[in-house]
Coordinates of C-alpha atoms and ligand atoms in Angstrom, one line a residue:
X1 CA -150.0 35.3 5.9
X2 CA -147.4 37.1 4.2
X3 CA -148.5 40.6 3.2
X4 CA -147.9 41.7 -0.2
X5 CA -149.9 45.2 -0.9
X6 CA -152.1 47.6 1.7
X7 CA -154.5 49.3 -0.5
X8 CA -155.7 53.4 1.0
X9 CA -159.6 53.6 0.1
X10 CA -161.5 56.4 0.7
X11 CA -164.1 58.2 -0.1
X12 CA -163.1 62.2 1.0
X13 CA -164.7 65.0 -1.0
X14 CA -162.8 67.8 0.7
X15 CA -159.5 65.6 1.3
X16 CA -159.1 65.2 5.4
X17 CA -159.9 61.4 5.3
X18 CA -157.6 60.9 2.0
X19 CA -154.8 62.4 4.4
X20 CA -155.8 60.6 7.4
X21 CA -156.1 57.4 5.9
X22 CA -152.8 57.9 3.5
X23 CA -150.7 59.0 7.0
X24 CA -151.7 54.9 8.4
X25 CA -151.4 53.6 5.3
X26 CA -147.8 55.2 4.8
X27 CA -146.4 54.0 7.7
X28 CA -147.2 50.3 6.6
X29 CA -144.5 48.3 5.2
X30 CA -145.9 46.7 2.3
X31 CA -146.3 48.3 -1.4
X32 CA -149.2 50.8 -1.6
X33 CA -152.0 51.0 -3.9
X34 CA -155.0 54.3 -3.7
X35 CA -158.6 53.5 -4.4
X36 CA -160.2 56.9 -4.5
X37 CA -164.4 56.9 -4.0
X38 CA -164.8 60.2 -4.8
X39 CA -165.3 60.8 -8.0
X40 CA -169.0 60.2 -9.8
X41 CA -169.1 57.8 -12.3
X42 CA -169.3 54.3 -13.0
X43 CA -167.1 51.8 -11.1
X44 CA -165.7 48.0 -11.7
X45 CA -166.3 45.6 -8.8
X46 CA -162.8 45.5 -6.7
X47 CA -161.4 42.0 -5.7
X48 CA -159.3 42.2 -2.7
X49 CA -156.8 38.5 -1.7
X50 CA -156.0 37.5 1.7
X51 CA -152.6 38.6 1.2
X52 CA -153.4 42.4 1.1
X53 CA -154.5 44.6 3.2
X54 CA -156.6 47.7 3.1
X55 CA -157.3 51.1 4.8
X56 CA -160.4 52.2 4.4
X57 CA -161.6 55.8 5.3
X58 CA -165.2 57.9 4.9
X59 CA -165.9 61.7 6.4
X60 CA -168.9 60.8 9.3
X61 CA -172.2 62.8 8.1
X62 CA -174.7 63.4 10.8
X63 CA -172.9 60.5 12.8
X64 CA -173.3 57.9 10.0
X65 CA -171.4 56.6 6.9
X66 CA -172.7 58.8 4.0
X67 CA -175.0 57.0 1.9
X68 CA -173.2 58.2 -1.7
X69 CA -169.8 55.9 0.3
X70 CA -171.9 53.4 1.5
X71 CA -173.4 52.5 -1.9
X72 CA -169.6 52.4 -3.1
X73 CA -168.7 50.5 -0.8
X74 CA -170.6 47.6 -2.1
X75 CA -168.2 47.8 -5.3
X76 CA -165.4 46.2 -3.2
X77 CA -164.7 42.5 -2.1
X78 CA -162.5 40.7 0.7
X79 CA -161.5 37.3 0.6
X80 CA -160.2 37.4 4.4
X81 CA -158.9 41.0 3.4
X82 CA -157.4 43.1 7.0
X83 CA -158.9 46.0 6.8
X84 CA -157.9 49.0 9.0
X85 CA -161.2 51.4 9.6
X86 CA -160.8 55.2 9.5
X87 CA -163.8 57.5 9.9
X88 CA -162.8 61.7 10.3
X89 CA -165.4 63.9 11.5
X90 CA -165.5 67.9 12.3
X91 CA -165.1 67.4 16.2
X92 CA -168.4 67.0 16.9
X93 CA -169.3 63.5 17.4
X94 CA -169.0 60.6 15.1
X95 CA -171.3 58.6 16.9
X96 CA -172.7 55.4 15.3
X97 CA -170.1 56.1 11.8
X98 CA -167.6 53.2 12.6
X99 CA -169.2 50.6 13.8
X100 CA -171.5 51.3 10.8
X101 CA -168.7 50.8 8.2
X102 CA -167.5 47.7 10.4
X103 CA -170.6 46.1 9.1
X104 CA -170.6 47.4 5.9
X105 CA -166.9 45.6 5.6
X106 CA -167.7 42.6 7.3
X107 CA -170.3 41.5 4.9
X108 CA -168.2 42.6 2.1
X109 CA -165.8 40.2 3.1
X110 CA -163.3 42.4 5.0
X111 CA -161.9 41.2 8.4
X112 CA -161.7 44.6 10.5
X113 CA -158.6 44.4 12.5
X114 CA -158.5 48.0 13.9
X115 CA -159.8 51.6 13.9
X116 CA -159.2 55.3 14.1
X117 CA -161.9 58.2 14.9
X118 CA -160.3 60.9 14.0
X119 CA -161.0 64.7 14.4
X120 CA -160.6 66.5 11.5
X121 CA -161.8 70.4 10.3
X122 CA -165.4 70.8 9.7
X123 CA -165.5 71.2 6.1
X124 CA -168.6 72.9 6.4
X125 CA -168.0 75.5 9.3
X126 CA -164.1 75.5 8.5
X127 CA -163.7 77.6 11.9
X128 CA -164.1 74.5 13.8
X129 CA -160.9 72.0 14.5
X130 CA -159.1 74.6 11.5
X131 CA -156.0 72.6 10.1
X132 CA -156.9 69.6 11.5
X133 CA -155.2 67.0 11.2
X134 CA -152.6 69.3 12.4
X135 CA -148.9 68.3 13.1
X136 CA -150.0 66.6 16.5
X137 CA -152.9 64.5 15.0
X138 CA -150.5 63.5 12.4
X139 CA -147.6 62.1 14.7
X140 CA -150.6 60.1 16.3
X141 CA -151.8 58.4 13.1
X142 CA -148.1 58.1 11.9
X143 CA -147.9 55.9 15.2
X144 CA -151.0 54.5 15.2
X145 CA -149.8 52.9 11.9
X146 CA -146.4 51.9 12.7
X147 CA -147.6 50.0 15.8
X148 CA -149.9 48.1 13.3
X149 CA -147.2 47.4 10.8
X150 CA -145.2 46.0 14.1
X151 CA -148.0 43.9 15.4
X152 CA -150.0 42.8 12.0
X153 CA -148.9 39.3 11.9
X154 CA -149.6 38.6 15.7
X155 CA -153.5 40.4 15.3
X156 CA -154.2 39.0 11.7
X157 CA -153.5 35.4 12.9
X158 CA -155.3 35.7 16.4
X159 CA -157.9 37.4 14.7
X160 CA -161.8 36.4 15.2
X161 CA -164.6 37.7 13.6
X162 CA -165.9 40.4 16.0
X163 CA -162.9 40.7 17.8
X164 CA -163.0 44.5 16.9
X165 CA -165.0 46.3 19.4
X166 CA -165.8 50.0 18.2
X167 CA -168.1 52.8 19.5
X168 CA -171.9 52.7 17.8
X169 CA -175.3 52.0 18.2
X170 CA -177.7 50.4 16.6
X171 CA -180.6 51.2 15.4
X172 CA -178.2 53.6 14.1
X173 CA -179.2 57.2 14.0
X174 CA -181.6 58.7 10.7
X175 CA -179.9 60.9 9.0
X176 CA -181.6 63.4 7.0
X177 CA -179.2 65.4 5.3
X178 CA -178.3 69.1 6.3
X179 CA -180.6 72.0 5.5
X180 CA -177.9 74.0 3.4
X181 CA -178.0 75.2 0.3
X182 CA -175.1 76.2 -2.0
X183 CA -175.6 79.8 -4.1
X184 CA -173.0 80.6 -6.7
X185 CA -171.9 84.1 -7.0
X186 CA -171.2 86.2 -9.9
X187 CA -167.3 85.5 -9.5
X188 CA -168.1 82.2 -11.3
X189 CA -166.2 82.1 -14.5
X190 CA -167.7 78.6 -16.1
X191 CA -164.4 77.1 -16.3
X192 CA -166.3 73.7 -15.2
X193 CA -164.3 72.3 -12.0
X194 CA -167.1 72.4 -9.8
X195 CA -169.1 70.5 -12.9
X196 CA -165.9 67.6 -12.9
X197 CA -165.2 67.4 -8.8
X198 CA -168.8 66.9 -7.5
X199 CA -169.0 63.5 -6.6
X200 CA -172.9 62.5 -7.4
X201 CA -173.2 64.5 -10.6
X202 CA -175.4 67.5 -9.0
X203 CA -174.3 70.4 -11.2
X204 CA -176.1 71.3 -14.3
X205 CA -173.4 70.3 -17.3
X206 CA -174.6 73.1 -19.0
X207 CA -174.7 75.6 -16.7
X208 CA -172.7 75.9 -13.0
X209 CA -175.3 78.1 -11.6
X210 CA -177.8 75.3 -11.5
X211 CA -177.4 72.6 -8.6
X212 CA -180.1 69.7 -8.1
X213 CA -180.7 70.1 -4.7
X214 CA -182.4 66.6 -4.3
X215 CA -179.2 65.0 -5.2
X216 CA -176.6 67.5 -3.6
X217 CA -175.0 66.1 -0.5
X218 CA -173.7 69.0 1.0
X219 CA -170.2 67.9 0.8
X220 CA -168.2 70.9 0.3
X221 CA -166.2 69.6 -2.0
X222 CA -167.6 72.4 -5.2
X223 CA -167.1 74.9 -2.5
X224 CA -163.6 74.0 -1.4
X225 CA -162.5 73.4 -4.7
X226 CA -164.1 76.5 -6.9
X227 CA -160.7 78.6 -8.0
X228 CA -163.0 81.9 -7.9
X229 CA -164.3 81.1 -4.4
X230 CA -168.0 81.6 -6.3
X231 CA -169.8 78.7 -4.5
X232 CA -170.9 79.2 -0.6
X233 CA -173.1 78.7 1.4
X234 CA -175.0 81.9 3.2
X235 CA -173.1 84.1 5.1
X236 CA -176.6 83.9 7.3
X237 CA -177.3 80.3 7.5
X238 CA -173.6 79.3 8.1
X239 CA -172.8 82.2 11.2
X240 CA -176.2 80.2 12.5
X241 CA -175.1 77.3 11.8
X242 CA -171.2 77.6 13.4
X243 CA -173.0 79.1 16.1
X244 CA -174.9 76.1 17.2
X245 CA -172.0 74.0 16.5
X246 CA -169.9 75.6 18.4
X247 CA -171.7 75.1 21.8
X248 CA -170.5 71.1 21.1
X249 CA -167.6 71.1 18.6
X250 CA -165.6 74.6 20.8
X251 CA -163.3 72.1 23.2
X252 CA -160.5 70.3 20.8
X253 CA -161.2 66.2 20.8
X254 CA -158.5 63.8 20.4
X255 CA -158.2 61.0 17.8
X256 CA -159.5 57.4 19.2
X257 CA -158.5 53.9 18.2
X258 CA -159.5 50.7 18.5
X259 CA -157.3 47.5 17.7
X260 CA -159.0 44.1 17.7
Ligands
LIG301 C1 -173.1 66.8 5.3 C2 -172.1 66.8 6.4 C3 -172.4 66.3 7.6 C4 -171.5 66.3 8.7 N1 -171.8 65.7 9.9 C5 -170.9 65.7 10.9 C6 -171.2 65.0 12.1 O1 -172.2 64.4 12.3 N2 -170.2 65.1 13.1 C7 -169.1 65.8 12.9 O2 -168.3 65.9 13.9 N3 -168.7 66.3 11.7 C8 -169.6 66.3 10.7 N4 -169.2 66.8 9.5 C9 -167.9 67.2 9.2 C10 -167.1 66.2 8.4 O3 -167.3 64.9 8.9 C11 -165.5 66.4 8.5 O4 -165.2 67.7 8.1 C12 -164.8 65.4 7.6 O5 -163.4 65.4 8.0 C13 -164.8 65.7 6.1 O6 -164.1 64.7 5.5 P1 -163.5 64.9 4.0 O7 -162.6 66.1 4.0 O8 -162.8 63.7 3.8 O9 -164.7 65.1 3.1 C14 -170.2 66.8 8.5 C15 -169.9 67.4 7.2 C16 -170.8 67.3 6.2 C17 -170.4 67.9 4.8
LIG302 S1 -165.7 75.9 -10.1 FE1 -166.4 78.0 -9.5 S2 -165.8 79.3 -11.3 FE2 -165.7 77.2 -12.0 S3 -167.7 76.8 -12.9 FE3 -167.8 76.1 -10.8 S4 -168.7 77.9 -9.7 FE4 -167.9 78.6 -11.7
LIG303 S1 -173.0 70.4 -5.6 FE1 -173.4 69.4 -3.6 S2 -172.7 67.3 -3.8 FE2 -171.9 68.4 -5.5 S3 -169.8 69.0 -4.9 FE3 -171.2 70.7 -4.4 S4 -171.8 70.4 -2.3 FE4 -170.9 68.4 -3.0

């Protein structure tokens, strides 16, 4: 099958799976397309052909696919599509995360031909894995996706459904979301980004300083993105937080990946 297109989809609210997925993607010698999740709002149903190819990459929240990507995920279709699996996560653990969107993809149609679990800054306690992916992470995924481009033809036409073998468990784990709360300070100046960026529509419209916390995801993304640095999370809460982290995120992890 002759390749005509590899497609980057993600679904990155503070960015580190965009660039992880993008630096595979990039090194793929087809033209490139960009699907981008994020945003909030309503979405066409995506039709993918057996001559294209996608990468597909989601953040790992409490060691699963977050639901908000999930859900989204069921907007997009394979016809025999390869699809190249990225999950990022804040050097923790991303425990059952890909093998969770493997089965998300296969029964959307998607053929999973390989996989990356890759370390990447908490974007909640930014201390942790800071500037990841750094300029060795990136030289990895550069050549995780060169070695793909080399060796597509040879895995697409071998390939078997559940030839892809990927860390997970199932049941998978429950995830209940994190106990964190965003406050917004008196820098903010209403200009409305934080309103725009959120990706489930969580910020009163009206008014910045009001966030529905029943359909907040914690995903950092207001935070990161705020251009007065007015939205956080408690100084308190988060030193507690990186503490606790830091006992199982402190020594560096390397990127791991899987090829069917
Ligand atoms: C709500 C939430 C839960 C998270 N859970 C985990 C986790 O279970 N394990 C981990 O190592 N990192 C975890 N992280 C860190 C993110 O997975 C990591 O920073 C990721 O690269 C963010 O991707 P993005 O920049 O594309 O949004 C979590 C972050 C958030 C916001
Ligand atoms: S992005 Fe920041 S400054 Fe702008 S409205 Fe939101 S909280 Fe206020
Ligand atoms: S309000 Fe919650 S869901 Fe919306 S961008 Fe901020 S952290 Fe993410």
């Amino acid at each position: 099958m002759n390749i005509k297109q590899v497609t980057s989809v993600y679904f990155s609210p503070t960015g580190n799976t965009k660039t992880a997925v993008e630096l595979i993607a990039g090194q793929l010698p087809w033209k490139q397309g960009r699907l981008d999740l994020t945003d909030a709002g309503r979405r066409p149903e995506y039709h993918f052909m057996e001559n294209e190819a996608v990468v597909i990459g989601v953040p790992v929240y409490g060691g699963r696919v977050p639901a908000t990507a999930s859900e989204r995920l069921k907007k997009l279709h394979g016809r025999k599509t390869a699809a190249v699996l990225v999950v990022t996560y804040g050097n923790r653990a991303y425990e059952d995360a890909l093998l969770e969107l493997k089965l998300i993809l296969l029964r959307q149609g998607f053929c999973p031909l390989a996989a990356a679990a890759v370390p990447a800054e908490h974007n909640i306690v930014r201390s942790i894995a800071s500037g990841r992916p750094d300029k060795a992470d990136r030289k990895r995924l550069k050549q995780f996706g060169r070695e793909l481009g080399r060796r597509f033809w040879e895995l697409s036409s071998n390939y078997r459904i559940g030839d892809l073998k990927v860390s997970g468990h199932r049941p998978f784990r429950k995830y209940h979301g994190v106990p964190l709360k965003i406050k917004v300070g008196s820098s903010c100046k209403n200009c409305g980004t934080c309103i725009q960026k959120c990706p489930v529509q969580a910020i009163s419209r009206t008014d910045p300083r009001i966030t529905d916390t029943e359909r907040c995801i914690t995903c950092m993304r207001c935070v990161k993105q705020c251009p007065s640095g007015a939205r956080r999370i408690n100084t308190m809460v988060l030193l507690a937080v990186a503490q606790r982290l830091k006992k199982v995120c402190g020594e560096r992890k390397e990127a791991e990946f899987f090829i069917a």
